[in-house]
Short mmCIF file of C-alpha atoms and ligand atoms in Angstrom, two decimals:
data_model
loop_
_atom_site.label_atom_id
_atom_site.label_comp_id
_atom_site.label_asym_id
_atom_site.label_seq_id
_atom_site.Cartn_x
_atom_site.Cartn_y
_atom_site.Cartn_z
CA MET A 1 18.77 -14.00 8.52
CA GLU A 2 19.18 -14.25 12.28
CA ARG A 3 19.64 -17.53 14.12
CA LEU A 4 19.74 -18.48 17.77
CA ARG A 5 22.80 -20.34 18.98
CA VAL A 6 22.29 -22.30 22.18
CA ASP A 7 24.98 -24.14 24.13
CA GLY A 8 22.70 -26.45 26.07
CA GLY A 9 22.94 -28.91 28.90
CA GLY A 10 22.62 -26.70 31.97
CA PRO A 11 19.64 -26.01 34.26
CA LEU A 12 17.77 -22.68 34.20
CA ARG A 13 17.92 -20.83 37.51
CA GLY A 14 16.70 -17.42 38.61
CA SER A 15 13.82 -15.00 38.17
CA VAL A 16 12.16 -13.58 35.10
CA ALA A 17 9.33 -11.10 34.54
CA VAL A 18 6.61 -12.15 32.11
CA SER A 19 5.51 -9.67 29.42
CA GLY A 20 2.02 -8.63 28.39
CA ALA A 21 0.01 -11.16 26.39
CA LYS A 22 0.36 -11.07 22.63
CA ASN A 23 -3.06 -12.63 22.13
CA ALA A 24 -4.71 -10.01 24.34
CA ALA A 25 -2.75 -7.04 22.98
CA LEU A 26 -3.63 -7.76 19.32
CA PRO A 27 -7.45 -7.70 19.64
CA ILE A 28 -7.32 -4.78 22.08
CA LEU A 29 -5.21 -2.75 19.63
CA ALA A 30 -7.81 -3.53 16.94
CA ALA A 31 -10.52 -2.38 19.37
CA GLY A 32 -8.95 1.08 19.17
CA LEU A 33 -10.71 1.36 15.78
CA LEU A 34 -14.08 1.37 17.54
CA THR A 35 -13.73 4.89 18.92
CA ALA A 36 -12.67 8.37 17.83
CA GLU A 37 -11.20 8.92 21.29
CA THR A 38 -7.80 7.80 22.50
CA LEU A 39 -7.27 4.28 23.84
CA GLU A 40 -4.26 4.10 26.14
CA LEU A 41 -2.70 0.72 26.76
CA SER A 42 0.07 -0.40 29.07
CA ASN A 43 2.00 -3.67 29.37
CA VAL A 44 2.00 -4.03 25.57
CA PRO A 45 4.78 -6.46 24.65
CA ALA A 46 7.48 -5.44 22.15
CA LEU A 47 6.83 -8.09 19.53
CA LEU A 48 6.88 -8.35 15.77
CA ASP A 49 3.13 -9.10 15.74
CA VAL A 50 2.41 -5.95 17.75
CA SER A 51 4.49 -3.89 15.29
CA THR A 52 2.53 -5.50 12.44
CA MET A 53 -0.79 -4.57 14.04
CA LEU A 54 0.42 -1.00 14.63
CA ALA A 55 1.60 -0.79 11.00
CA LEU A 56 -1.78 -2.08 9.85
CA LEU A 57 -3.62 0.53 11.93
CA GLY A 58 -1.20 3.18 10.65
CA ARG A 59 -2.09 2.33 7.03
CA MET A 60 -5.70 3.10 7.88
CA GLY A 61 -4.81 6.56 9.14
CA VAL A 62 -4.84 5.64 12.83
CA ARG A 63 -2.28 7.59 14.82
CA THR A 64 -0.31 5.35 17.14
CA ARG A 65 2.24 6.37 19.75
CA ARG A 66 4.47 3.80 21.40
CA GLU A 67 6.73 4.49 24.36
CA GLY A 68 8.17 1.34 25.88
CA ALA A 69 5.24 -0.83 26.93
CA LYS A 70 2.74 2.03 26.57
CA VAL A 71 0.78 2.46 23.36
CA ALA A 72 -1.82 5.13 22.53
CA ILE A 73 -4.25 4.60 19.66
CA ASP A 74 -6.08 7.53 18.10
CA ALA A 75 -8.53 6.45 15.40
CA SER A 76 -10.23 9.83 15.02
CA GLN A 77 -9.07 10.24 11.43
CA VAL A 78 -9.36 6.89 9.72
CA ASP A 79 -8.99 7.36 5.96
CA SER A 80 -8.70 3.78 4.68
CA LEU A 81 -10.91 0.83 5.54
CA GLU A 82 -8.62 -1.78 4.06
CA ALA A 83 -6.27 -4.41 5.50
CA PRO A 84 -3.93 -5.25 2.62
CA TYR A 85 -2.56 -8.69 1.79
CA ASP A 86 1.09 -7.78 2.36
CA LEU A 87 0.41 -7.25 6.09
CA VAL A 88 -2.35 -9.81 6.62
CA ARG A 89 -0.28 -12.65 5.19
CA THR A 90 2.42 -12.05 7.80
CA MET A 91 -0.11 -12.10 10.65
CA ARG A 92 -3.45 -13.87 10.56
CA ALA A 93 -4.68 -11.90 13.58
CA SER A 94 -5.06 -8.94 11.16
CA ILE A 95 -8.56 -10.33 10.56
CA LEU A 96 -9.39 -8.75 13.94
CA VAL A 97 -9.87 -5.35 12.26
CA LEU A 98 -12.84 -6.66 10.26
CA GLY A 99 -15.45 -6.48 13.06
CA PRO A 100 -14.40 -3.04 14.38
CA LEU A 101 -14.20 -1.42 10.90
CA LEU A 102 -17.57 -2.75 9.87
CA ALA A 103 -19.22 -1.78 13.14
CA ARG A 104 -17.94 1.81 13.22
CA PHE A 105 -17.69 2.71 9.52
CA GLY A 106 -20.14 0.30 7.86
CA GLN A 107 -17.47 -0.92 5.46
CA ALA A 108 -14.31 -3.01 5.42
CA ARG A 109 -12.04 -4.67 2.92
CA VAL A 110 -9.76 -7.21 4.59
CA SER A 111 -7.49 -9.61 2.78
CA LEU A 112 -8.16 -13.30 3.40
CA PRO A 113 -5.19 -14.63 5.37
CA GLY A 114 -4.55 -17.64 3.12
CA GLY A 115 -2.51 -20.68 4.13
CA CYS A 116 -0.78 -21.19 7.42
CA ALA A 117 1.98 -23.53 8.58
CA ILE A 118 -0.13 -25.13 11.29
CA GLY A 119 -3.32 -25.83 9.37
CA GLN A 120 -6.11 -24.44 7.23
CA ARG A 121 -7.44 -21.87 9.71
CA PRO A 122 -10.43 -20.54 7.76
CA VAL A 123 -12.36 -17.44 8.91
CA ASP A 124 -15.81 -18.64 7.87
CA GLN A 125 -17.18 -18.27 11.41
CA HIS A 126 -16.18 -14.61 11.55
CA ILE A 127 -17.97 -14.02 8.24
CA ARG A 128 -21.07 -16.05 9.11
CA GLY A 129 -21.48 -14.20 12.42
CA LEU A 130 -21.20 -10.79 10.79
CA GLN A 131 -23.71 -11.85 8.13
CA ALA A 132 -26.11 -12.84 10.90
CA MET A 133 -25.72 -9.25 12.16
CA GLY A 134 -26.88 -7.95 8.77
CA ALA A 135 -23.57 -7.43 6.94
CA GLN A 136 -23.36 -7.98 3.20
CA ILE A 137 -20.16 -9.92 2.58
CA SER A 138 -18.52 -11.13 -0.59
CA ILE A 139 -15.08 -12.45 -1.43
CA GLU A 140 -13.50 -10.39 -4.22
CA HIS A 141 -9.95 -10.75 -5.50
CA GLY A 142 -8.82 -12.48 -2.30
CA TYR A 143 -10.45 -9.90 -0.05
CA VAL A 144 -13.40 -10.09 2.33
CA VAL A 145 -15.52 -7.12 1.24
CA ALA A 146 -18.12 -6.23 3.84
CA THR A 147 -20.76 -3.51 4.09
CA ALA A 148 -23.59 -2.76 6.51
CA SER A 149 -25.55 0.41 7.19
CA ARG A 150 -25.65 -0.44 10.88
CA LEU A 151 -25.06 -3.90 12.26
CA ARG A 152 -27.96 -5.28 14.28
CA GLY A 153 -27.86 -7.62 17.21
CA ALA A 154 -28.24 -11.33 16.51
CA ARG A 155 -28.05 -14.73 18.16
CA ILE A 156 -24.94 -16.45 16.86
CA VAL A 157 -23.96 -20.06 17.53
CA THR A 158 -20.47 -20.73 16.22
CA ASP A 159 -19.77 -24.17 14.74
CA MET A 160 -16.62 -24.54 16.80
CA VAL A 161 -14.90 -22.61 19.54
CA THR A 162 -12.92 -19.85 17.87
CA VAL A 163 -10.89 -17.31 19.82
CA THR A 164 -10.43 -14.51 17.28
CA GLY A 165 -13.88 -15.31 15.87
CA THR A 166 -15.46 -14.66 19.28
CA GLU A 167 -13.37 -11.49 19.63
CA ASN A 168 -14.28 -10.14 16.19
CA LEU A 169 -17.99 -10.71 16.76
CA MET A 170 -17.88 -9.31 20.29
CA MET A 171 -16.19 -6.13 19.02
CA ALA A 172 -18.66 -5.77 16.16
CA ALA A 173 -21.61 -6.26 18.52
CA THR A 174 -20.54 -3.43 20.85
CA LEU A 175 -21.76 -0.86 18.27
CA ALA A 176 -24.63 -2.90 16.78
CA GLU A 177 -28.26 -2.02 17.32
CA GLY A 178 -29.74 -4.18 20.07
CA GLU A 179 -28.61 -7.37 21.74
CA THR A 180 -26.14 -9.92 20.41
CA VAL A 181 -25.72 -13.34 21.99
CA ILE A 182 -22.65 -15.40 21.07
CA GLU A 183 -23.15 -19.06 21.97
CA ASN A 184 -20.27 -21.57 22.01
CA ALA A 185 -18.00 -18.56 22.65
CA ALA A 186 -14.31 -19.02 23.39
CA ARG A 187 -13.64 -18.80 27.13
CA GLU A 188 -9.96 -17.85 26.82
CA PRO A 189 -8.69 -15.29 29.37
CA GLU A 190 -7.67 -13.07 26.43
CA VAL A 191 -11.36 -12.81 25.44
CA VAL A 192 -12.06 -11.61 28.98
CA ASP A 193 -9.21 -9.08 28.81
CA LEU A 194 -10.61 -7.71 25.54
CA ALA A 195 -14.09 -7.52 27.10
CA ASP A 196 -12.64 -5.62 30.07
CA ALA A 197 -11.02 -3.10 27.71
CA LEU A 198 -14.26 -2.72 25.74
CA VAL A 199 -16.28 -2.23 28.92
CA ALA A 200 -13.81 0.47 29.99
CA MET A 201 -14.56 2.11 26.62
CA GLY A 202 -18.28 2.07 27.43
CA ALA A 203 -19.38 -1.26 25.94
CA ARG A 204 -22.06 -3.37 27.65
CA ILE A 205 -20.86 -6.96 27.77
CA GLU A 206 -21.79 -9.82 30.07
CA GLY A 207 -20.60 -13.39 30.24
CA ALA A 208 -17.10 -13.00 28.78
CA GLY A 209 -15.14 -16.01 30.04
CA SER A 210 -18.21 -18.25 29.72
CA ASP A 211 -19.49 -19.90 26.54
CA ARG A 212 -22.36 -17.39 26.28
CA VAL A 213 -21.44 -13.75 25.82
CA VAL A 214 -24.23 -11.17 25.71
CA ILE A 215 -23.57 -7.73 24.27
CA GLN A 216 -25.99 -4.78 24.32
CA GLY A 217 -25.00 -2.47 21.50
CA VAL A 218 -24.35 1.19 22.28
CA ALA A 219 -24.32 4.21 19.93
CA ARG A 220 -20.68 5.04 20.52
CA LEU A 221 -17.61 4.06 22.51
CA GLY A 222 -15.12 6.41 24.14
CA GLY A 223 -11.48 6.47 25.14
CA ALA A 224 -10.11 4.41 28.03
CA SER A 225 -6.95 3.17 29.71
CA HIS A 226 -6.26 -0.53 30.00
CA ARG A 227 -3.40 -2.71 31.18
CA VAL A 228 -2.88 -5.81 29.01
CA MET A 229 -2.96 -9.09 30.96
CA PRO A 230 0.21 -11.18 31.40
CA ASP A 231 1.14 -13.71 28.72
CA ARG A 232 0.21 -17.16 30.02
CA ILE A 233 1.91 -18.85 27.05
CA GLU A 234 5.22 -17.05 27.54
CA ALA A 235 4.98 -17.92 31.25
CA GLY A 236 4.23 -21.55 30.46
CA THR A 237 7.16 -21.68 28.07
CA PHE A 238 9.59 -20.62 30.82
CA LEU A 239 8.07 -23.17 33.18
CA CYS A 240 8.51 -25.98 30.64
CA ALA A 241 12.08 -24.87 30.02
CA ALA A 242 12.76 -24.97 33.77
CA ALA A 243 11.19 -28.43 34.07
CA ALA A 244 12.99 -29.87 31.06
CA THR A 245 16.39 -28.61 32.27
CA THR A 246 15.74 -29.67 35.92
CA GLY A 247 15.99 -26.06 36.96
CA GLU A 248 14.40 -23.70 39.46
CA VAL A 249 12.74 -20.54 38.21
CA THR A 250 10.51 -17.83 39.68
CA LEU A 251 8.16 -15.93 37.36
CA SER A 252 6.79 -12.52 38.26
CA CYS A 253 3.99 -10.50 36.59
CA VAL A 254 1.91 -13.62 35.88
CA LEU A 255 -1.70 -14.65 36.44
CA PRO A 256 -1.46 -18.23 37.78
CA ASP A 257 -5.26 -18.56 37.73
CA THR A 258 -5.18 -18.56 33.92
CA MET A 259 -2.63 -21.40 33.79
CA ASP A 260 -4.24 -24.35 35.59
CA ALA A 261 -3.94 -26.87 32.76
CA THR A 262 -0.21 -26.21 32.26
CA LEU A 263 0.54 -26.14 35.99
CA ASP A 264 -1.32 -29.45 36.49
CA LYS A 265 0.73 -31.13 33.74
CA LEU A 266 4.00 -29.86 35.18
CA ARG A 267 3.03 -31.10 38.66
CA GLU A 268 2.18 -34.46 37.11
CA ALA A 269 5.66 -34.43 35.57
CA GLY A 270 7.09 -34.14 39.07
CA ALA A 271 7.70 -30.41 39.44
CA THR A 272 7.17 -28.63 42.73
CA ILE A 273 5.10 -25.53 42.01
CA GLU A 274 4.21 -22.70 44.37
CA VAL A 275 1.95 -19.86 43.34
CA GLY A 276 1.07 -16.42 44.69
CA ALA A 277 -1.33 -13.84 43.32
CA ASP A 278 1.09 -12.76 40.58
CA TRP A 279 4.06 -15.12 40.80
CA ILE A 280 4.90 -18.78 40.22
CA ARG A 281 7.92 -20.72 41.42
CA ILE A 282 8.85 -24.03 39.84
CA ALA A 283 11.52 -26.45 40.97
CA MET A 284 12.33 -29.70 39.20
CA THR A 285 14.85 -31.71 41.15
CA ARG A 286 14.87 -34.86 39.01
CA ARG A 287 14.29 -36.00 35.47
CA PRO A 288 10.66 -35.19 34.55
CA LYS A 289 8.09 -37.96 34.18
CA ALA A 290 6.42 -38.14 30.76
CA VAL A 291 2.86 -36.77 30.64
CA ASN A 292 -0.05 -37.43 28.29
CA LEU A 293 -1.94 -34.43 27.02
CA ARG A 294 -4.75 -33.50 24.70
CA THR A 295 -5.15 -29.94 23.48
CA ALA A 296 -8.58 -28.33 23.88
CA PRO A 297 -10.18 -24.89 24.03
CA TYR A 298 -9.70 -23.08 27.38
CA PRO A 299 -9.79 -24.17 30.18
CA GLY A 300 -8.36 -27.28 28.53
CA PHE A 301 -4.71 -27.66 27.66
CA ALA A 302 -3.72 -24.88 25.20
CA THR A 303 -2.58 -25.86 21.72
CA ASP A 304 -0.10 -22.98 22.08
CA MET A 305 1.65 -24.97 24.86
CA GLN A 306 1.73 -28.31 23.05
CA ALA A 307 5.19 -28.01 21.45
CA GLN A 308 6.80 -26.87 24.70
CA LEU A 309 5.39 -29.74 26.78
CA MET A 310 6.34 -32.14 24.01
CA ALA A 311 9.91 -30.83 24.20
CA MET A 312 9.93 -31.65 27.91
CA ASN A 313 8.52 -35.11 27.18
CA THR A 314 11.40 -35.87 24.79
CA VAL A 315 13.79 -36.17 27.76
CA ALA A 316 11.29 -37.43 30.32
CA GLU A 317 11.16 -40.81 31.96
CA GLY A 318 8.57 -42.96 30.20
CA THR A 319 6.27 -42.35 27.24
CA GLY A 320 3.94 -39.37 26.72
CA VAL A 321 1.03 -39.37 24.28
CA VAL A 322 0.29 -35.92 22.86
CA THR A 323 -2.97 -35.40 20.95
CA GLU A 324 -3.57 -32.19 19.01
CA THR A 325 -7.27 -31.49 18.46
CA ILE A 326 -7.27 -27.80 17.44
CA PHE A 327 -5.00 -27.54 14.40
CA GLU A 328 -4.49 -30.35 11.91
CA ASN A 329 -0.84 -29.71 11.12
CA ARG A 330 0.70 -28.68 14.38
CA PHE A 331 3.47 -31.29 14.63
CA MET A 332 5.98 -29.46 12.43
CA HIS A 333 8.43 -29.39 15.33
CA VAL A 334 8.54 -33.19 15.54
CA LEU A 335 10.92 -33.69 12.62
CA GLU A 336 13.21 -31.00 14.05
CA LEU A 337 13.10 -32.53 17.54
CA GLN A 338 14.07 -35.84 15.97
CA ARG A 339 17.19 -34.14 14.58
CA LEU A 340 18.16 -33.47 18.19
CA GLY A 341 17.72 -37.16 19.02
CA ALA A 342 14.11 -37.27 20.21
CA ASP A 343 12.12 -40.49 19.78
CA ILE A 344 8.70 -39.47 18.50
CA ALA A 345 6.20 -41.38 16.34
CA ILE A 346 3.24 -39.61 14.76
CA GLU A 347 -0.04 -41.36 14.09
CA GLY A 348 -2.64 -38.95 12.72
CA ASN A 349 -3.13 -36.19 15.27
CA THR A 350 -1.30 -38.11 17.99
CA ALA A 351 2.41 -38.08 18.76
CA VAL A 352 3.90 -40.80 20.93
CA VAL A 353 6.99 -39.43 22.64
CA ARG A 354 9.35 -41.94 24.21
CA GLY A 355 11.67 -40.12 26.57
CA VAL A 356 15.38 -40.50 25.84
CA ALA A 357 18.22 -40.01 28.32
CA GLY A 358 19.55 -36.94 26.51
CA LEU A 359 19.42 -34.86 23.33
CA SER A 360 22.39 -33.69 21.29
CA GLY A 361 22.75 -30.29 19.65
CA ALA A 362 22.16 -29.88 15.89
CA SER A 363 20.99 -27.29 13.37
CA VAL A 364 17.21 -27.02 13.29
CA MET A 365 14.64 -24.82 11.63
CA ALA A 366 11.76 -22.98 13.28
CA THR A 367 8.48 -23.45 11.41
CA ASP A 368 5.96 -21.49 13.45
CA LEU A 369 5.82 -19.51 16.63
CA ARG A 370 5.17 -22.17 19.26
CA ALA A 371 7.12 -24.86 17.40
CA SER A 372 10.11 -22.53 17.75
CA ALA A 373 9.53 -22.29 21.49
CA GLY A 374 9.60 -26.08 21.69
CA LEU A 375 12.89 -26.12 19.79
CA VAL A 376 14.42 -23.56 22.15
CA ILE A 377 13.51 -25.75 25.12
CA ALA A 378 14.99 -28.83 23.45
CA ALA A 379 18.11 -26.83 22.59
CA LEU A 380 18.50 -25.78 26.24
CA VAL A 381 18.46 -29.46 27.22
CA ALA A 382 20.65 -30.79 24.40
CA GLU A 383 24.35 -31.34 24.98
CA GLY A 384 26.47 -29.14 22.73
CA TYR A 385 25.45 -26.46 20.28
CA THR A 386 22.08 -26.10 18.61
CA GLU A 387 21.44 -23.46 15.98
CA ILE A 388 17.83 -22.49 15.37
CA ASP A 389 17.17 -20.88 12.02
CA ARG A 390 14.19 -18.66 11.05
CA ILE A 391 13.80 -17.17 14.49
CA TYR A 392 11.59 -14.38 13.19
CA HIS A 393 8.84 -16.82 14.15
CA LEU A 394 9.98 -16.51 17.78
CA ASP A 395 10.21 -12.72 17.56
CA ARG A 396 6.56 -12.64 16.56
CA GLY A 397 5.51 -13.77 20.01
CA TYR A 398 8.36 -13.71 22.55
CA GLU A 399 9.73 -10.43 23.87
CA ARG A 400 13.56 -10.43 24.22
CA ILE A 401 13.57 -14.20 24.61
CA GLN A 402 17.30 -14.72 24.44
CA GLU A 403 17.91 -11.92 26.94
CA LYS A 404 15.37 -13.38 29.35
CA LEU A 405 16.79 -16.90 29.01
CA ALA A 406 20.34 -15.60 29.38
CA GLY A 407 19.17 -13.97 32.63
CA LEU A 408 18.25 -17.48 33.80
CA GLY A 409 21.74 -18.74 33.04
CA ALA A 410 21.21 -20.08 29.52
CA ARG A 411 24.13 -19.80 27.11
CA ILE A 412 22.21 -18.35 24.20
CA HIS A 413 23.17 -15.88 21.47
CA ARG A 414 21.68 -14.33 18.38
CA VAL A 415 23.91 -14.76 15.34
CA THR A 416 23.54 -13.58 11.78
C1 UD1 B 1 -6.10 -18.04 18.44
C2 UD1 B 1 -4.75 -17.63 18.93
C3 UD1 B 1 -3.72 -18.74 18.66
C4 UD1 B 1 -4.22 -20.06 19.24
C5 UD1 B 1 -5.64 -20.37 18.79
C6 UD1 B 1 -6.23 -21.58 19.47
C7 UD1 B 1 -4.78 -15.22 18.71
C8 UD1 B 1 -4.30 -14.01 18.00
N1 UD1 B 1 -4.36 -16.41 18.26
O1 UD1 B 1 -6.02 -18.22 17.03
O2 UD1 B 1 -2.49 -18.36 19.26
O3 UD1 B 1 -3.37 -21.10 18.82
O4 UD1 B 1 -6.49 -19.25 19.07
O5 UD1 B 1 -6.22 -21.43 20.85
O6 UD1 B 1 -5.50 -15.12 19.68
N2 UD1 B 1 -11.80 -22.21 12.71
C9 UD1 B 1 -12.63 -22.38 11.61
N3 UD1 B 1 -13.31 -21.29 11.13
C10 UD1 B 1 -13.20 -20.05 11.67
C11 UD1 B 1 -12.36 -19.90 12.80
C12 UD1 B 1 -11.68 -20.99 13.29
O7 UD1 B 1 -12.76 -23.49 11.08
O8 UD1 B 1 -13.82 -19.12 11.18
C13 UD1 B 1 -11.07 -23.37 13.28
C14 UD1 B 1 -9.57 -23.25 13.11
O9 UD1 B 1 -9.13 -23.69 11.85
C15 UD1 B 1 -9.06 -24.09 14.25
C16 UD1 B 1 -10.12 -23.86 15.35
O10 UD1 B 1 -11.27 -23.38 14.67
O11 UD1 B 1 -9.07 -25.45 13.90
C17 UD1 B 1 -9.71 -22.87 16.42
O12 UD1 B 1 -9.17 -21.71 15.80
P1 UD1 B 1 -9.29 -20.26 16.45
O13 UD1 B 1 -9.65 -20.37 17.90
O14 UD1 B 1 -10.13 -19.40 15.59
O15 UD1 B 1 -7.78 -19.77 16.34
P2 UD1 B 1 -7.34 -18.26 16.15
O16 UD1 B 1 -8.36 -17.39 16.77
O17 UD1 B 1 -6.93 -18.04 14.75
#
C-alpha cells in the first residue's frame, strides 16, 4: 500500500492551479445517463472517485472516453440498470445514478451504500423524494429496487439539507411529467453546476442555488458541453496549508465567490487574502490565531473543510472550538493529530483545540478523504518526518496532491 512521506517544518510558497470539483463532476457524470446523446465535459479531475463513476457507468453499457481532463459520455446503449455493491461500497456518490436511471428507463437497482467512516449517511431522503414522484421502491437483498412507468412532478420537502439528495431528485425531475418543487434544497455551488449542465442538455430548472428549486419536466434531454466548476475544497485545503505553515500561495482556476466561509475564517486567523475573478492569494506572516467554527450547509462553513481548519488550529495561538453539525463521526483525524502532538479534547460533536507551539512528525493513518487532508497539513507543519498510511483516501478526492504540494516547496514523497 502507498504512503505519503512528508518532511515538514517549512512554509509553502508559490502558485498552484486548482482542479475541477469532484463533487460537481460526479453528479454531472451521472447526468450523462439522462440522454442518448453525447455529454462532453471538460475540467474533469483525475481522481479515484471519477474513475469509479466511469467504471460504474461502463458496467451499465455507457461508453465513456477520457482524454486528460476531457470526458465524453455516450449513454445511447445502456444494457444494465444496476449499480452493484462492489462499486457502490467504495463510493457512496454512486447513489447518484438512481434518479437518472429511474427517470429515463423507469427502472433501477442500486446497492445501498452501507456504513461509512464519518457517520451513518442514510439515503432515505432520496428514496422518499422519488416515491413522492410516483416510484415504487423496495429494499431487496441490500439493493434499492425502483420502478416507475413515468415519474410525475411533485412537491418535495426534504427533512434535512442533503446535497446528493437534492441532486438525485433534481435529475429525476428533469424527465418527469409536470412540475417538481424541491423545498429545503441544498444551496451548494455544485448543485448549481449540475443544474447548469442539465439546462445545457435542455432541462428547465429554476432556483438552483436557493433552497427552492423548481423543475419543469421535459420529454427528453439532449447532448451538451459543460466545463466542471473549480474545486472549492481543494482550493481551501491549499489555503489552510499555506496559513498553517506561515506561507504565501497564489491559487489560479478558482471561484472565490464560492469560498466566503473559508476565506472569512482564514482572515480571522490573521491571513492577508486578495482575490480576483479566478484567483486567490494568501499570505500568512505570523503564527495563525485560533478560530472557532461550526459546520453548516452552504453558505455556512463546509464540513469538508473542518479537518483542514482544525489542523491549522492545532498550531495556532489560542484555543479554537470546532463544532461538527453535519456528520456524527467526523473527528476521526483527532486521534491522529494527537499523535503529532496536537492538544485536542472532544466533547460530543465539539472539539476544543488548544494551539501548541509546534507538532512533531510521526506515523499516522488516514481514515477518510478530508481527514487525510487535515493530516497532510499537520504533516507539513510538523518538524521531522510524518508518514501517512492509507492515502487511497486522498487519491479519491485530490488530483496529484503530492506533485502540487511539491511545486509549492513541500518535501513530500509517495512511498510503497
Ligand atoms: C455531499 C458531499 C460530501 C459532503 C456532504 C455535506 C458529494 C458527492 N458529497 O455528501 O463531500 O461532505 O455533501 O456537505 O457531493 N442525510 C440523511 N438522509 C438522506 C441524506 C442525507 O439523513 O437521505 C443526512 C446525512 O447523514 C448527513 C446530512 O444529511 O448527516 C447531510 O448529508 P448529505 O448532504 O446528503 O451528504 P452527501 O450528499 O452524501
